[in-house]
Coordinates of C-alpha atoms and ligand atoms in Angstrom, one line a residue:
M19 CA 0.0 0.0 0.0
K20 CA 1.2 3.5 -0.7
T21 CA 1.7 5.4 2.5
R22 CA 0.0 8.6 1.0
E23 CA -3.3 6.6 1.3
F24 CA -3.1 6.6 5.1
F25 CA -3.3 10.4 5.3
K26 CA -6.7 10.4 3.5
K27 CA -8.2 8.4 6.4
K28 CA -6.4 9.5 9.6
Q29 CA -3.6 11.2 11.5
V30 CA -0.6 9.0 10.7
L31 CA 1.9 7.5 13.1
S32 CA 5.2 6.3 11.6
F33 CA 8.6 5.2 13.0
E34 CA 12.1 5.4 11.7
V35 CA 14.8 2.8 12.4
F36 CA 18.3 2.4 11.2
P37 CA 20.2 -0.7 10.2
P38 CA 22.4 -1.9 13.0
K39 CA 26.1 -1.1 12.9
R40 CA 28.2 -3.8 11.3
T41 CA 29.6 -4.9 14.7
A42 CA 26.1 -5.4 16.1
G43 CA 24.8 -7.9 13.5
I44 CA 21.7 -7.3 11.3
E45 CA 19.6 -9.6 13.5
T46 CA 19.5 -7.1 16.3
I47 CA 17.0 -5.0 14.3
Y48 CA 14.4 -7.7 14.7
T49 CA 14.4 -7.3 18.5
T50 CA 13.7 -3.6 17.8
L51 CA 10.9 -4.4 15.3
D52 CA 9.4 -7.0 17.7
G53 CA 9.1 -4.2 20.3
L54 CA 7.6 -1.7 17.8
K55 CA 5.1 -4.0 16.1
G56 CA 2.4 -3.8 18.8
L57 CA 2.3 0.0 18.6
N58 CA 0.4 -0.2 15.3
P59 CA 2.5 2.3 13.3
D60 CA 1.2 3.0 9.8
F61 CA 4.7 2.5 8.4
I62 CA 8.3 2.2 9.4
S63 CA 11.1 3.8 7.4
V64 CA 14.6 2.5 7.3
T65 CA 17.6 4.8 6.9
Y66 CA 20.4 4.4 4.4
G67 CA 23.9 5.4 5.4
A68 CA 25.7 8.0 3.2
G69 CA 27.8 6.5 0.4
G70 CA 27.4 4.4 -2.6
S71 CA 25.5 1.3 -3.6
E72 CA 27.4 -1.1 -1.3
N73 CA 25.0 0.1 1.4
F74 CA 21.8 -1.0 -0.4
G75 CA 21.6 -4.4 1.2
A76 CA 20.7 -3.8 4.9
T77 CA 18.1 -1.0 4.2
L78 CA 16.3 -3.1 1.6
E79 CA 16.4 -6.3 3.6
I80 CA 14.9 -4.6 6.7
A81 CA 12.3 -2.6 4.7
A82 CA 11.2 -5.8 3.0
S83 CA 11.0 -7.7 6.3
I84 CA 8.9 -5.0 7.9
K85 CA 6.3 -5.6 5.2
R86 CA 6.7 -9.3 4.8
D87 CA 7.2 -10.5 8.4
Y88 CA 5.5 -7.8 10.4
G89 CA 2.6 -6.8 8.1
I90 CA 3.5 -3.1 8.3
E91 CA 4.4 -0.9 5.3
G92 CA 8.2 -0.5 5.0
V93 CA 9.8 2.6 3.5
A94 CA 13.4 2.5 2.2
H95 CA 15.4 5.7 2.4
L96 CA 17.5 6.5 -0.7
P97 CA 20.1 9.3 -0.6
C98 CA 21.3 10.0 -4.2
L99 CA 24.4 12.2 -4.0
C100 CA 26.8 9.3 -4.5
L101 CA 24.8 7.2 -6.9
D102 CA 24.4 7.2 -10.6
Q103 CA 21.2 6.4 -12.7
Q104 CA 22.2 2.7 -13.1
E105 CA 22.6 2.3 -9.3
V106 CA 19.3 4.0 -8.6
S107 CA 17.6 1.8 -11.2
D108 CA 19.1 -1.3 -9.6
F109 CA 17.8 -0.1 -6.2
L110 CA 14.3 0.4 -7.6
R111 CA 14.3 -3.0 -9.3
R112 CA 15.2 -4.6 -6.0
C113 CA 12.4 -2.6 -4.4
S114 CA 9.9 -3.9 -6.9
E115 CA 11.1 -7.5 -6.4
L116 CA 10.8 -7.2 -2.7
G117 CA 7.4 -5.5 -2.8
I118 CA 8.6 -2.1 -1.4
E119 CA 6.4 0.6 -2.9
N120 CA 7.4 3.5 -0.7
L121 CA 10.7 5.4 -0.8
L122 CA 12.1 8.4 1.0
A123 CA 14.0 10.3 -1.7
L124 CA 17.0 12.2 -0.3
R125 CA 20.0 14.0 -1.5
G126 CA 22.1 12.9 1.4
D127 CA 24.7 14.8 3.3
R128 CA 28.1 15.6 1.9
N129 CA 30.7 13.3 3.4
P130 CA 34.4 13.7 2.6
S131 CA 34.8 9.9 2.5
Y132 CA 32.4 9.5 -0.4
E133 CA 32.8 11.2 -3.8
P134 CA 29.5 12.6 -5.2
K135 CA 28.7 11.1 -8.6
G136 CA 27.4 14.4 -9.9
V137 CA 24.3 12.9 -11.5
F138 CA 21.6 13.8 -8.9
Q139 CA 22.3 17.3 -7.6
H140 CA 19.1 17.7 -5.5
A141 CA 16.5 15.4 -4.1
S142 CA 14.0 16.8 -6.6
D143 CA 16.2 15.3 -9.4
L144 CA 15.8 11.9 -7.7
V145 CA 12.1 12.3 -7.3
T146 CA 11.7 13.0 -11.0
F147 CA 13.8 10.0 -11.9
I148 CA 12.0 7.6 -9.5
K149 CA 8.6 8.7 -10.9
S150 CA 9.8 8.0 -14.4
Q151 CA 10.9 4.5 -13.4
G152 CA 7.7 3.0 -11.9
D153 CA 4.7 3.4 -9.7
F154 CA 6.4 4.3 -6.5
N155 CA 5.1 6.5 -3.6
V156 CA 7.8 9.1 -2.9
I157 CA 8.3 10.9 0.3
G158 CA 10.6 13.9 0.7
A159 CA 12.4 15.6 3.6
C160 CA 11.7 19.1 4.7
Y161 CA 13.1 21.5 7.3
P162 CA 10.9 23.7 9.6
E163 CA 14.0 25.8 10.6
G164 CA 15.3 25.8 7.0
H165 CA 18.0 23.5 5.6
S166 CA 21.5 24.4 6.8
E167 CA 22.8 25.1 3.3
S168 CA 19.9 27.5 2.3
Q169 CA 20.6 31.2 2.3
N170 CA 17.1 32.0 3.6
M171 CA 13.6 30.5 4.2
V172 CA 12.2 31.8 1.0
E173 CA 14.8 30.0 -1.1
D174 CA 14.4 26.8 1.0
I175 CA 10.6 26.8 0.5
Q176 CA 10.9 27.5 -3.2
N177 CA 13.3 24.5 -3.5
L178 CA 10.8 22.4 -1.5
K179 CA 8.1 23.4 -3.9
R180 CA 10.3 22.1 -6.7
K181 CA 10.5 18.7 -4.9
V182 CA 6.8 18.5 -4.5
D183 CA 6.2 19.6 -8.1
A184 CA 8.6 16.8 -9.2
G185 CA 6.2 14.3 -7.6
A186 CA 6.9 14.0 -3.9
D187 CA 3.6 12.6 -2.4
E188 CA 4.2 13.6 1.2
L189 CA 6.9 15.1 3.4
I190 CA 8.6 14.3 6.7
T191 CA 10.3 17.1 8.7
Q192 CA 13.7 17.2 10.2
L193 CA 13.5 16.9 14.0
F194 CA 12.6 20.1 15.9
F195 CA 12.1 20.8 19.6
D196 CA 9.9 23.9 19.4
N197 CA 6.5 23.4 17.7
R198 CA 6.3 27.1 16.8
Y199 CA 8.8 26.4 14.0
F200 CA 6.6 23.7 12.6
Y201 CA 3.4 25.9 12.6
E202 CA 5.3 28.7 10.9
F203 CA 6.6 26.2 8.4
Q204 CA 3.1 24.9 7.7
E205 CA 2.0 28.4 6.9
R206 CA 4.9 29.0 4.6
C207 CA 4.1 25.7 2.8
A208 CA 0.4 26.8 2.4
L209 CA 1.5 30.1 1.0
A210 CA 3.8 28.4 -1.5
G211 CA 1.1 26.1 -2.6
I212 CA 2.7 23.0 -1.0
N213 CA -0.4 20.9 -0.3
V214 CA 0.9 17.4 0.3
P215 CA 0.7 15.9 3.9
I216 CA 3.5 16.9 6.2
E217 CA 4.5 14.6 9.0
A218 CA 6.3 16.2 12.0
G219 CA 9.5 14.4 12.9
I220 CA 10.0 14.0 16.6
M221 CA 13.1 12.7 18.3
P222 CA 12.9 11.8 22.0
V223 CA 16.1 12.5 23.9
V224 CA 17.6 9.4 25.5
N225 CA 21.2 10.4 25.6
A226 CA 22.6 13.9 26.0
K227 CA 25.7 13.4 23.9
Q228 CA 23.7 11.7 21.1
I229 CA 21.1 14.5 20.9
L230 CA 23.7 17.2 20.9
R231 CA 25.6 15.5 18.1
M232 CA 22.4 15.2 16.1
V233 CA 21.5 18.8 16.7
S234 CA 25.0 20.0 15.6
L235 CA 24.6 17.9 12.4
C236 CA 21.1 19.1 11.5
G237 CA 21.1 22.6 12.9
S238 CA 17.8 22.3 14.9
S239 CA 17.7 24.9 17.7
L240 CA 17.3 24.1 21.4
P241 CA 14.7 26.0 23.3
P242 CA 15.8 27.1 26.8
K243 CA 13.4 24.7 28.5
F244 CA 15.0 21.8 26.5
S245 CA 18.6 22.8 27.2
K246 CA 17.8 23.2 30.9
M247 CA 16.4 19.6 30.9
I248 CA 19.6 18.2 29.4
Q249 CA 21.9 20.2 31.7
R250 CA 20.0 19.1 34.8
Y251 CA 19.8 15.4 33.9
E252 CA 22.8 14.7 31.7
D253 CA 24.5 12.6 34.3
Q254 CA 21.3 10.7 35.3
P255 CA 20.5 8.5 32.3
E256 CA 17.1 7.2 33.7
A257 CA 15.9 10.7 34.6
L258 CA 17.0 12.1 31.3
R259 CA 15.2 9.3 29.4
D260 CA 12.0 10.0 31.4
A261 CA 12.3 13.7 30.9
G262 CA 12.9 13.2 27.2
I263 CA 9.8 11.0 26.9
A264 CA 7.7 13.6 28.7
Y265 CA 9.1 16.3 26.4
A266 CA 8.2 14.3 23.3
V267 CA 4.8 13.5 24.6
D268 CA 4.2 17.2 25.3
Q269 CA 5.3 18.1 21.7
I270 CA 3.2 15.3 20.1
T271 CA 0.1 16.1 22.2
D272 CA 0.2 19.7 21.0
L273 CA 0.8 18.8 17.4
V274 CA -1.9 16.1 17.2
T275 CA -4.4 18.5 19.0
Q276 CA -3.6 21.1 16.3
G277 CA -4.5 18.6 13.6
V278 CA -1.0 17.6 12.3
D279 CA -1.1 15.2 9.4
G280 CA 1.1 12.8 11.1
I281 CA 3.9 12.1 13.6
H282 CA 7.2 10.4 12.5
L283 CA 9.0 9.2 15.5
Y284 CA 12.8 8.9 15.2
T285 CA 12.9 5.8 17.5
M286 CA 16.7 5.5 17.5
N287 CA 16.0 1.7 17.6
N288 CA 14.7 2.1 21.2
P289 CA 11.3 0.3 21.5
Y290 CA 11.0 1.1 25.2
V291 CA 11.0 4.8 24.6
A292 CA 8.6 4.4 21.6
Q293 CA 6.3 2.3 23.8
K294 CA 6.1 4.8 26.6
I295 CA 5.4 7.7 24.2
C296 CA 2.7 5.7 22.3
Q297 CA 1.0 4.6 25.5
A298 CA 0.7 8.3 26.4
V299 CA -0.7 9.6 23.1
A300 CA -2.3 6.7 21.2
S301 CA -5.9 7.8 22.1
L302 CA -5.3 11.3 20.7
F303 CA -4.9 10.3 17.0
Q304 CA -8.1 10.8 15.1
T305 CA -9.6 9.4 11.9
K306 CA -10.7 11.8 9.2
E307 CA -14.4 10.6 9.1
G308 CA -15.6 11.0 12.6
D309 CA -12.8 12.9 14.4
H310 CA -14.1 11.0 17.5
E311 CA -12.6 7.6 16.8
N312 CA -9.1 6.7 17.8
A313 CA -7.0 6.1 14.8
L314 CA -4.3 3.8 16.3
Ligands
FAD428 P1 17.4 18.6 -1.0 O1 15.9 18.6 -1.1 O2 18.2 18.4 -2.3 O3 17.9 19.9 -0.4 C1 19.2 20.1 0.0 C2 19.6 21.6 -0.1 O4 19.6 22.0 -1.5 C3 18.6 22.6 0.6 O5 19.3 23.7 1.0 C4 17.7 23.0 -0.6 O6 17.1 24.2 -0.3 C5 18.6 23.0 -1.8 N1 18.0 22.7 -3.0 C6 17.0 21.7 -3.3 N2 16.6 21.7 -4.5 C7 17.3 22.7 -5.1 C8 17.4 23.3 -6.5 N3 16.6 22.7 -7.4 N4 18.2 24.3 -6.8 C9 19.0 24.8 -5.8 N5 19.0 24.4 -4.5 C10 18.2 23.3 -4.2 N6 20.5 11.3 5.0 C11 21.0 10.1 4.7 O7 22.2 10.0 4.2 N7 20.4 8.9 4.9 C12 19.1 8.9 5.4 O8 18.5 7.8 5.6 C13 18.5 10.1 5.8 N8 17.2 10.2 6.2 C14 16.6 11.4 6.5 C15 15.3 11.4 6.9 C16 14.6 12.6 7.1 C17 13.2 12.6 7.5 C18 15.4 13.8 7.0 C19 14.7 15.2 7.2 C20 16.7 13.8 6.6 C21 17.3 12.6 6.3 N9 18.6 12.5 5.9 C22 19.2 11.3 5.6 C23 19.5 13.7 5.8 C24 19.4 14.4 4.4 O9 20.1 13.6 3.5 C25 20.1 15.8 4.6 O10 19.4 16.6 5.4 C26 20.6 16.4 3.3 O11 21.5 17.5 3.6 C27 19.5 17.1 2.4 O12 18.7 16.1 1.9 P2 17.3 16.6 1.1 O13 16.8 15.3 0.5 O14 16.5 17.4 2.0 O15 18.0 17.5 0.0

C-alpha cells in the first residue's frame, strides 16, 4: 500500500529505524521491530547510510522484512548524491522484487569519505527519476527551521516546492524541539502552494551526547526549556530518558491536537521509549471521518 493513502483516512503515526552497525549484526534489528510492532504504526522507514550502492543491502532487507514478516508498510530511504542512474535503477528494481512501494528520496549529506557522482544534484532530481521508473510512492524531507545550506527561508521553501512539483507525495520534517517552528513552516508551505501531507519528525532525547551530536549535524535549535532539561539530567540516564519521553509526549500532544497530518518518531531503535510515548498519546490520534474515533 502506498503510504499517502493513510493520510486520507487518519492522522498517521510512523517510525524510523536504522540498520544496526556492522559490529552489532543485522539480526539485532528484529528485536527492535518486535518491540515496535504492537504499537500499530502505519509505516516504518529504514535509513540508508551515506555513500554508494554497497550500502543497499541492509536497508532493503529490513524494509522488505517490515512488510513481509511484520505486516507493516516498509519505507526505504534513498540518498542519491553518491549514486548514478544505473545504481538507482538497480535499487528500484530490487524494491519492486521485494514489494517495497514507498521510498524516502533524499539528496544525502556531503561526506568527505564519499565522492558525489554528480548525477543527482538535488532530491528533486531523484524524485523525477523515480517517478519516471515506476509506480512508487515518494516521500521527501523538509526543514521547519530551513536547511542548513539554504541562504534563507524563501529560497528553501521554493526548493521544497520544486521537490513537490517533481512528484513528492508527502513530506517528513527534520527533528525540531519547538513546535512554533513547525506551525510557521506549515504556513509558509500553504502560502507556497505545497499541499501534500506533512509529518512532524519528533526525536525523543535518550542520551545527552547523542542528541547534541544530532543537533549539531542538522542545525535544529534548542529551546531554553530543553537545554535546561539536558543540563539538569545529563549525568542521570534514567531521569534524562524519562524527561525526554515527557518532552516528546508534550510536543506530540500539542501537534496532534492542532491537527497535524502525522507524527514520524525517530525511534533510535529504542522500542522502550517508543512504547512509553505511544502509550501516552495513542488515544489522541483521530480518523478523518468522525474525528471521534481513535486512529491507532
Ligand atoms: P534537497 O531537497 O536536495 O535539499 C538540500 C539543499 O539543496 C537545501 O538547502 C535545498 O534548499 C537546496 N535545493 C534543493 N533543490 C534545489 C534546487 N533545485 N536548486 C537549488 N537548490 C536546491 N540522510 C542520509 O544520508 N540517509 C538517510 O537515511 C536520511 N534520512 C533522512 C530522513 C529525514 C526525515 C530527513 C529530514 C533527513 C534525512 N537525511 C538522511 C538527511 C538528508 O540527506 C540531509 O538533510 C541532506 O542534507 C538534504 O537532503 P534533502 O533530501 O532534503 O536534499
